[in-house]
XYZ file of N, CA, C and O in Angstrom:
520
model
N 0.846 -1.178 0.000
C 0.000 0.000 0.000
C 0.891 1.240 0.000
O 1.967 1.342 0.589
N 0.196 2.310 -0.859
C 1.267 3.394 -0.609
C 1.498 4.464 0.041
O 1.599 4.594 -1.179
N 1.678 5.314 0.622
C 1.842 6.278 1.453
C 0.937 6.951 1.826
O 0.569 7.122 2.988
N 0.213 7.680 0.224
C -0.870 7.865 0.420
C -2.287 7.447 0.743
O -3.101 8.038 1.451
N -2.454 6.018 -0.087
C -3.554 5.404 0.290
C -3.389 5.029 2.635
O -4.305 5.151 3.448
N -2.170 4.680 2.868
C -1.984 4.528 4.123
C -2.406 6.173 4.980
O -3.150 6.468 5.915
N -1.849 6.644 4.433
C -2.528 8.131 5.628
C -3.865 8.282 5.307
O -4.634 8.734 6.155
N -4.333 7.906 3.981
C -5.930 8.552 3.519
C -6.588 7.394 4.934
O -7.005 7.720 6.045
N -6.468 6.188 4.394
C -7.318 5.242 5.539
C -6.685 5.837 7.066
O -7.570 6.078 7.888
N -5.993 5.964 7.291
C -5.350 6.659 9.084
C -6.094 8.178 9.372
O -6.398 8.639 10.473
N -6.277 8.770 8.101
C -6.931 9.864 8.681
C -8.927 9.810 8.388
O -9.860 10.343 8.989
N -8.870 9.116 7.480
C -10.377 8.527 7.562
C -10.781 8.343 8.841
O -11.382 9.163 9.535
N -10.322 6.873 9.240
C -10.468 6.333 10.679
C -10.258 7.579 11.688
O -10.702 7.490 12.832
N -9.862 8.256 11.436
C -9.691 9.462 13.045
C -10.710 10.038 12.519
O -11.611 10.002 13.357
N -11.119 10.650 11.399
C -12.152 11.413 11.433
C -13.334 10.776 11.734
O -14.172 11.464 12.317
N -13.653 9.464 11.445
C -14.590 8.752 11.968
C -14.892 8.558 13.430
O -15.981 8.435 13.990
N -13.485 8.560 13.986
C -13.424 8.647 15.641
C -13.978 9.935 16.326
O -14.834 9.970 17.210
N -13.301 11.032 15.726
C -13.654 12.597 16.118
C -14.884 12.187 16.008
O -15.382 11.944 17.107
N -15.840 11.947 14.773
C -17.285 12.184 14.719
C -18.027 11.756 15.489
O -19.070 12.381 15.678
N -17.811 10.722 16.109
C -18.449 9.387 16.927
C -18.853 9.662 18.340
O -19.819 9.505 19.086
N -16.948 10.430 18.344
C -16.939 11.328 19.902
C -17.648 12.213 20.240
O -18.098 12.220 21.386
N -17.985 13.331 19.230
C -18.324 14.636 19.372
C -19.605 14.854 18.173
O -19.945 15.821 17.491
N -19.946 13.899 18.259
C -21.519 14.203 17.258
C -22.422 13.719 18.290
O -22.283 12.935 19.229
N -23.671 14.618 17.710
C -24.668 13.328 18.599
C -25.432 12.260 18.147
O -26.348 12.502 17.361
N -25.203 11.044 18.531
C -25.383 9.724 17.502
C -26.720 9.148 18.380
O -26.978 8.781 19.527
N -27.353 9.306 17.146
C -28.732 8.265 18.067
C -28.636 6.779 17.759
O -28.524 6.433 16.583
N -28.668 5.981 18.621
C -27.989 4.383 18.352
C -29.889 4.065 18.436
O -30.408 4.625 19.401
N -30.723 3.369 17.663
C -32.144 3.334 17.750
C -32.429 1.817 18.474
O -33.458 1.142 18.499
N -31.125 1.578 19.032
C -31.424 0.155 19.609
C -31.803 0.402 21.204
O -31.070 1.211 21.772
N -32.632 -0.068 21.824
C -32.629 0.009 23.178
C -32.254 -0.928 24.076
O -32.874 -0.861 25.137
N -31.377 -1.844 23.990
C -30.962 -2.403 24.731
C -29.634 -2.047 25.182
O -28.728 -1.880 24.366
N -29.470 -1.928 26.360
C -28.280 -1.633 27.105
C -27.718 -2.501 27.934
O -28.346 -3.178 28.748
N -26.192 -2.527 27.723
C -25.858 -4.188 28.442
C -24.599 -2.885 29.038
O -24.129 -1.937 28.409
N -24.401 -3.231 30.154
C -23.755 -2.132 31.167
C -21.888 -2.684 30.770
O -21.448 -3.830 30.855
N -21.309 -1.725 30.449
C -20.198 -1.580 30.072
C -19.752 -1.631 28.613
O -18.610 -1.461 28.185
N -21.206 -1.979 27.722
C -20.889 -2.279 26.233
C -20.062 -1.248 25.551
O -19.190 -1.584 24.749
N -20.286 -0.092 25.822
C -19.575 1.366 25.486
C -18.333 1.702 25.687
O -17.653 2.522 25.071
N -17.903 0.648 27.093
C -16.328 0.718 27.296
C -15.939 -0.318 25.830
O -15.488 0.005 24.731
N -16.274 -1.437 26.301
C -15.998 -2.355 25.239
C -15.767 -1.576 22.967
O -15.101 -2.010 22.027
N -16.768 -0.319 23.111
C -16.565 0.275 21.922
C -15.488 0.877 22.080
O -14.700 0.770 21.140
N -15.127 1.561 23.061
C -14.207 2.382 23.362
C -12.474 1.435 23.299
O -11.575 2.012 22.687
N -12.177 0.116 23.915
C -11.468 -0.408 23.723
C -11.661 -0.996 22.021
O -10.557 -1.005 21.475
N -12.638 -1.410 21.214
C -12.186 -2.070 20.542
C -11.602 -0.804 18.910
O -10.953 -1.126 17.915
N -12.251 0.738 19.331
C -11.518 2.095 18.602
C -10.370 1.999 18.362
O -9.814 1.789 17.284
N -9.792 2.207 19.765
C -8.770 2.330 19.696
C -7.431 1.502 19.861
O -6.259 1.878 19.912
N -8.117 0.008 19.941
C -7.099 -0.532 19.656
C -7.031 -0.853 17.864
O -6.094 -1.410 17.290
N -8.584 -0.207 17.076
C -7.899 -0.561 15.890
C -7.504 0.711 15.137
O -7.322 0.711 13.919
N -7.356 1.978 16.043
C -7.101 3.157 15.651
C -5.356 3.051 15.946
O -4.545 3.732 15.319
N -5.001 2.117 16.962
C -3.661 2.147 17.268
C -2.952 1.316 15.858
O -2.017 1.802 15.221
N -3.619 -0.052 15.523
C -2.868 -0.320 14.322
C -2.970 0.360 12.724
O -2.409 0.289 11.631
N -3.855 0.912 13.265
C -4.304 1.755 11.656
C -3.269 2.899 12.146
O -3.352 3.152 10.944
N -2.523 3.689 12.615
C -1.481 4.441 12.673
C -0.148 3.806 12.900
O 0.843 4.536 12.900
N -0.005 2.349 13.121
C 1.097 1.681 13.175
C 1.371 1.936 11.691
O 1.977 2.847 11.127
N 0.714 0.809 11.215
C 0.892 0.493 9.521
C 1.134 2.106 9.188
O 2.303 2.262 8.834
N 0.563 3.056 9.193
C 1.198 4.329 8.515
C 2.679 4.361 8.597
O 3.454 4.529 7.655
N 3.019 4.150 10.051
C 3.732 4.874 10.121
C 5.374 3.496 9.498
O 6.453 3.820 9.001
N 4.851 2.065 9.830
C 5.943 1.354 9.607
C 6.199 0.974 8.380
O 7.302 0.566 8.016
N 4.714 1.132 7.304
C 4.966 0.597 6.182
C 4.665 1.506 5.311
O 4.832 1.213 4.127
N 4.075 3.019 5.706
C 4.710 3.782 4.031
C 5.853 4.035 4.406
O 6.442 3.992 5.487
N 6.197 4.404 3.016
C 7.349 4.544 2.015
C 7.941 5.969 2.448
O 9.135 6.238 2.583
N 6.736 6.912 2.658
C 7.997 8.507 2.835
C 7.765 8.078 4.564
O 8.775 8.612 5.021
N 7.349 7.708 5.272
C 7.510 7.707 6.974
C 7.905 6.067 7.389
O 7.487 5.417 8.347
N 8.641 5.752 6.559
C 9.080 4.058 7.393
C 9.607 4.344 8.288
O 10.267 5.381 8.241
N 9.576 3.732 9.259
C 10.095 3.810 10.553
C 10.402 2.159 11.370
O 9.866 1.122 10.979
N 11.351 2.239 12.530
C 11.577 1.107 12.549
C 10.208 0.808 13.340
O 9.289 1.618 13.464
N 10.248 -0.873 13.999
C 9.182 -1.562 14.652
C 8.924 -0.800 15.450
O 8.039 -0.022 15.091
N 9.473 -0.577 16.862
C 9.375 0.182 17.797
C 9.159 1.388 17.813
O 8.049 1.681 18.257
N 9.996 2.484 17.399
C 9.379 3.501 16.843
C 7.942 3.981 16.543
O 7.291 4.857 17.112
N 7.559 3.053 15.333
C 6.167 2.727 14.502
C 4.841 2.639 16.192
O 3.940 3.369 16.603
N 5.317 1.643 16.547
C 4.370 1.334 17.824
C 4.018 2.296 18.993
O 3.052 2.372 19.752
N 5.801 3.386 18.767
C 5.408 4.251 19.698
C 4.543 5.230 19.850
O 3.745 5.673 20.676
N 5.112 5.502 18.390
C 4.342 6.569 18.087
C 2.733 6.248 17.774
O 1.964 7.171 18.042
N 2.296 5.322 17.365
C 1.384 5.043 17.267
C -0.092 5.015 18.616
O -1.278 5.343 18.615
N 1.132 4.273 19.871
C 0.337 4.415 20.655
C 0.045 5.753 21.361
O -0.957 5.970 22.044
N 1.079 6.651 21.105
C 1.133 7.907 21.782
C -0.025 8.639 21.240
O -1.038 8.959 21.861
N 0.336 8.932 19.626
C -0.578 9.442 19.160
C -1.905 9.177 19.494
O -2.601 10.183 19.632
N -2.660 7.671 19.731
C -4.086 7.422 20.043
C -4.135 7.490 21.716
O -5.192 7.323 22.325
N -2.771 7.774 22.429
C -3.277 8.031 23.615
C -3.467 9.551 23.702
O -4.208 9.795 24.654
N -3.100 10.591 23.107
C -3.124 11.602 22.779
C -4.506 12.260 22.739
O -5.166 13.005 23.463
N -4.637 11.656 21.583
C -5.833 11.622 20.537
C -7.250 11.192 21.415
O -8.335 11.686 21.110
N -7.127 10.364 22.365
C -8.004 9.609 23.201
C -8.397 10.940 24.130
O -9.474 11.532 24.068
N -7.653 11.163 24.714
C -7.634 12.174 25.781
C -8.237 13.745 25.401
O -8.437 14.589 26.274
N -8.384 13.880 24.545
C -8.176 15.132 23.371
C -9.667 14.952 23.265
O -10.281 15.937 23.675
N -10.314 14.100 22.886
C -11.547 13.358 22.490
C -12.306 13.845 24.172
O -12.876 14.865 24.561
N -12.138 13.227 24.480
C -12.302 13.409 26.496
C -12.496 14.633 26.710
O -13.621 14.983 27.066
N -11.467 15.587 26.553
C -11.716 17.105 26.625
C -12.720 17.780 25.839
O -13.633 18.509 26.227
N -12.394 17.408 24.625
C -13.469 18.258 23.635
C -14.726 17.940 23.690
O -15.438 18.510 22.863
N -15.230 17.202 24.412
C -16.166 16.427 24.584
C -17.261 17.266 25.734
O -18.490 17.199 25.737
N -16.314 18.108 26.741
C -16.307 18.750 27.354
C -16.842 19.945 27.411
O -17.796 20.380 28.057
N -15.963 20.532 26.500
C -16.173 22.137 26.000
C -16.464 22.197 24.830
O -16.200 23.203 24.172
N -17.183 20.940 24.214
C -17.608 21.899 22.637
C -19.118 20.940 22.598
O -19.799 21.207 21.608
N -19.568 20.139 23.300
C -20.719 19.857 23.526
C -21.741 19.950 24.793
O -21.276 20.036 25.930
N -22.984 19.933 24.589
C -23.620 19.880 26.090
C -24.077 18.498 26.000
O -24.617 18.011 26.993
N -23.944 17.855 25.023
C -24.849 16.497 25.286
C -23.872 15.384 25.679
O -24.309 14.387 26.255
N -22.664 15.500 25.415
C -21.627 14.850 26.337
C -20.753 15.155 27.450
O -20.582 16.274 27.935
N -20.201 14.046 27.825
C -19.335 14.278 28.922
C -18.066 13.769 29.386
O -18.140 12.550 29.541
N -17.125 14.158 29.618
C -15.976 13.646 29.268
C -15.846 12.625 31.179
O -16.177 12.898 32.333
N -15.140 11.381 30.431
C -15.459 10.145 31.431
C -14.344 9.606 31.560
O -13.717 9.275 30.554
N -13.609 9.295 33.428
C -12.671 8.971 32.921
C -12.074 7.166 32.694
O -10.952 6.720 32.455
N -13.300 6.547 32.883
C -13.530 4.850 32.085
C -13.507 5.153 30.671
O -13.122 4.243 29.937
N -13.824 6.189 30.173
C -13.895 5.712 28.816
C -12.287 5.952 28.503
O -11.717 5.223 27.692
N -11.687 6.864 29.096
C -10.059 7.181 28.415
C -9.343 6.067 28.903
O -8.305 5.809 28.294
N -9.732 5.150 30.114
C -9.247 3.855 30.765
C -9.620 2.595 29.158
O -8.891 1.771 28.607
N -10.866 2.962 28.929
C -10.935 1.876 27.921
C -9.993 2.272 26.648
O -9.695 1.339 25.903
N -9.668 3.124 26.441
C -8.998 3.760 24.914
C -7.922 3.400 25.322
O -7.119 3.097 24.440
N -7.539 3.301 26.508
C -5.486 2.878 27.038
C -5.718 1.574 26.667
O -4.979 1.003 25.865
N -6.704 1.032 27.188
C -6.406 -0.535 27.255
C -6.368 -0.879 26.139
O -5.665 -1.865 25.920
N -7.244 -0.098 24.704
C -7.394 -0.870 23.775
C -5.651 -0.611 23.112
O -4.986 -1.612 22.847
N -5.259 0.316 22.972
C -4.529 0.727 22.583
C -3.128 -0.014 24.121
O -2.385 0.910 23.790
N -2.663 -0.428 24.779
C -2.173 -1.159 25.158
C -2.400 -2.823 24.535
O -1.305 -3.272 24.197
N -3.067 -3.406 24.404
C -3.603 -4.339 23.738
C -2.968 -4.646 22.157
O -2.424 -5.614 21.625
N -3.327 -3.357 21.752
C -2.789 -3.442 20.341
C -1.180 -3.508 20.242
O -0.545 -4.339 19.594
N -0.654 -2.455 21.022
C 0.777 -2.968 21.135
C 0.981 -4.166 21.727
O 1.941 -4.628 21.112
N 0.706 -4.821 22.422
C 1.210 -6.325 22.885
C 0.825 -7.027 21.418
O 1.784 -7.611 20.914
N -0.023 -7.056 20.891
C -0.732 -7.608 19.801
C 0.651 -7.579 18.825
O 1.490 -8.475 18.927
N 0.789 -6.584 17.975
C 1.991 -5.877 17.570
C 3.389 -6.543 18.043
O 4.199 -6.860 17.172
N 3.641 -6.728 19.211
C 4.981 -7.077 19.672
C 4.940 -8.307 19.270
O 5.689 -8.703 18.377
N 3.572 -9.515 20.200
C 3.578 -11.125 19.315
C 4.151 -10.753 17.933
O 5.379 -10.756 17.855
N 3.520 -10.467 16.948
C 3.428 -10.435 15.616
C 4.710 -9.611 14.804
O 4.713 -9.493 13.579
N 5.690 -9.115 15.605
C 6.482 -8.516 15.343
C 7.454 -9.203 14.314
O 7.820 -8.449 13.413
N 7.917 -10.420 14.276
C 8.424 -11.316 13.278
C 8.178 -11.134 12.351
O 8.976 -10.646 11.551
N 6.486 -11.573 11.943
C 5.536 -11.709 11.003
C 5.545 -10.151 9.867
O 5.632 -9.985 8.650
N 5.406 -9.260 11.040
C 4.988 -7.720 10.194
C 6.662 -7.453 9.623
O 6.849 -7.117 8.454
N 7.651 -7.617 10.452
C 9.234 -7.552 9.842
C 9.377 -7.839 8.764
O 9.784 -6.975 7.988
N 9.164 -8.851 8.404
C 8.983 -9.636 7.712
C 7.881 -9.466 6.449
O 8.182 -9.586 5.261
N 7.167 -9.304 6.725
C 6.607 -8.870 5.340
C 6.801 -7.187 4.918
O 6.522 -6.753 3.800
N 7.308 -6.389 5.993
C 7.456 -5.409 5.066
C 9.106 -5.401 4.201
O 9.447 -4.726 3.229
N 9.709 -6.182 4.807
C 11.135 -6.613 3.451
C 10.474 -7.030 2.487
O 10.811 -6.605 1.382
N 9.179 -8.111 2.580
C 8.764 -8.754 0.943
C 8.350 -7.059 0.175
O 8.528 -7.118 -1.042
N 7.906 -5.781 0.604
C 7.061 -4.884 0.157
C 7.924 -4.109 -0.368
O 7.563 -3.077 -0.936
């Protein structure tokens, strides 16, 4: 994939995140199962953490090594998580910034790096075949 198509999908996915955070979304389902929302919240950002890995390890103008790639990756969505939390704050009245939900965005995004580290061989490895 190339540089560009890799940031277009990395910044897609965040803008999809921003919206999610800071829109007001009517979900028309009524069933509520108590913690399901953390569970959205972990499963964001742990795939917001590899969707900024891959930017950053496998295009072409920002290769970066493994570690690096992961760091930044997770920083950025812990960043980004927190940022979400605030604005959430001061630019809406219908939300509220929570601090389980920024607990669920670490974890997911902790998660994804362990995920990442297993697989670290594997991803090495295929970005020499690329």
């Amino acid at each position: 994939m190339g540089h560009k198509t890799l940031l277009a999908f990395a910044v897609l996915y965040t803008s999809i995140i921003t919206w999610l955070s800071l829109a007001k979304v009517f979900i028309p389902i009524n069933v509520k199962v108590e913690g399901s929302d953390k569970i959205g919240h972990l499963l964001a950002y742990f795939v917001f953490t590899i969707v900024w890995f891959a930017f950053f390890f496998y295009s072409k103008k920002q290769s970066r090594k493994f570690i690096t790639s992961w760091t930044w990756a997770a920083t950025f969505g812990f960043l980004f998580g927190n940022l979400m939390e605030f604005l959430q704050a001061i630019l809406t009245s219908y939300r509220s910034p929570d601090w389980q939900d920024a607990l669920a965005n670490t974890s997911g995004i902790i998660l994804a790096v362990f995920l990442l580290i297993i697989l670290k061989n594997k991803l090495v490895r295929y970005k020499v075949k690329l």
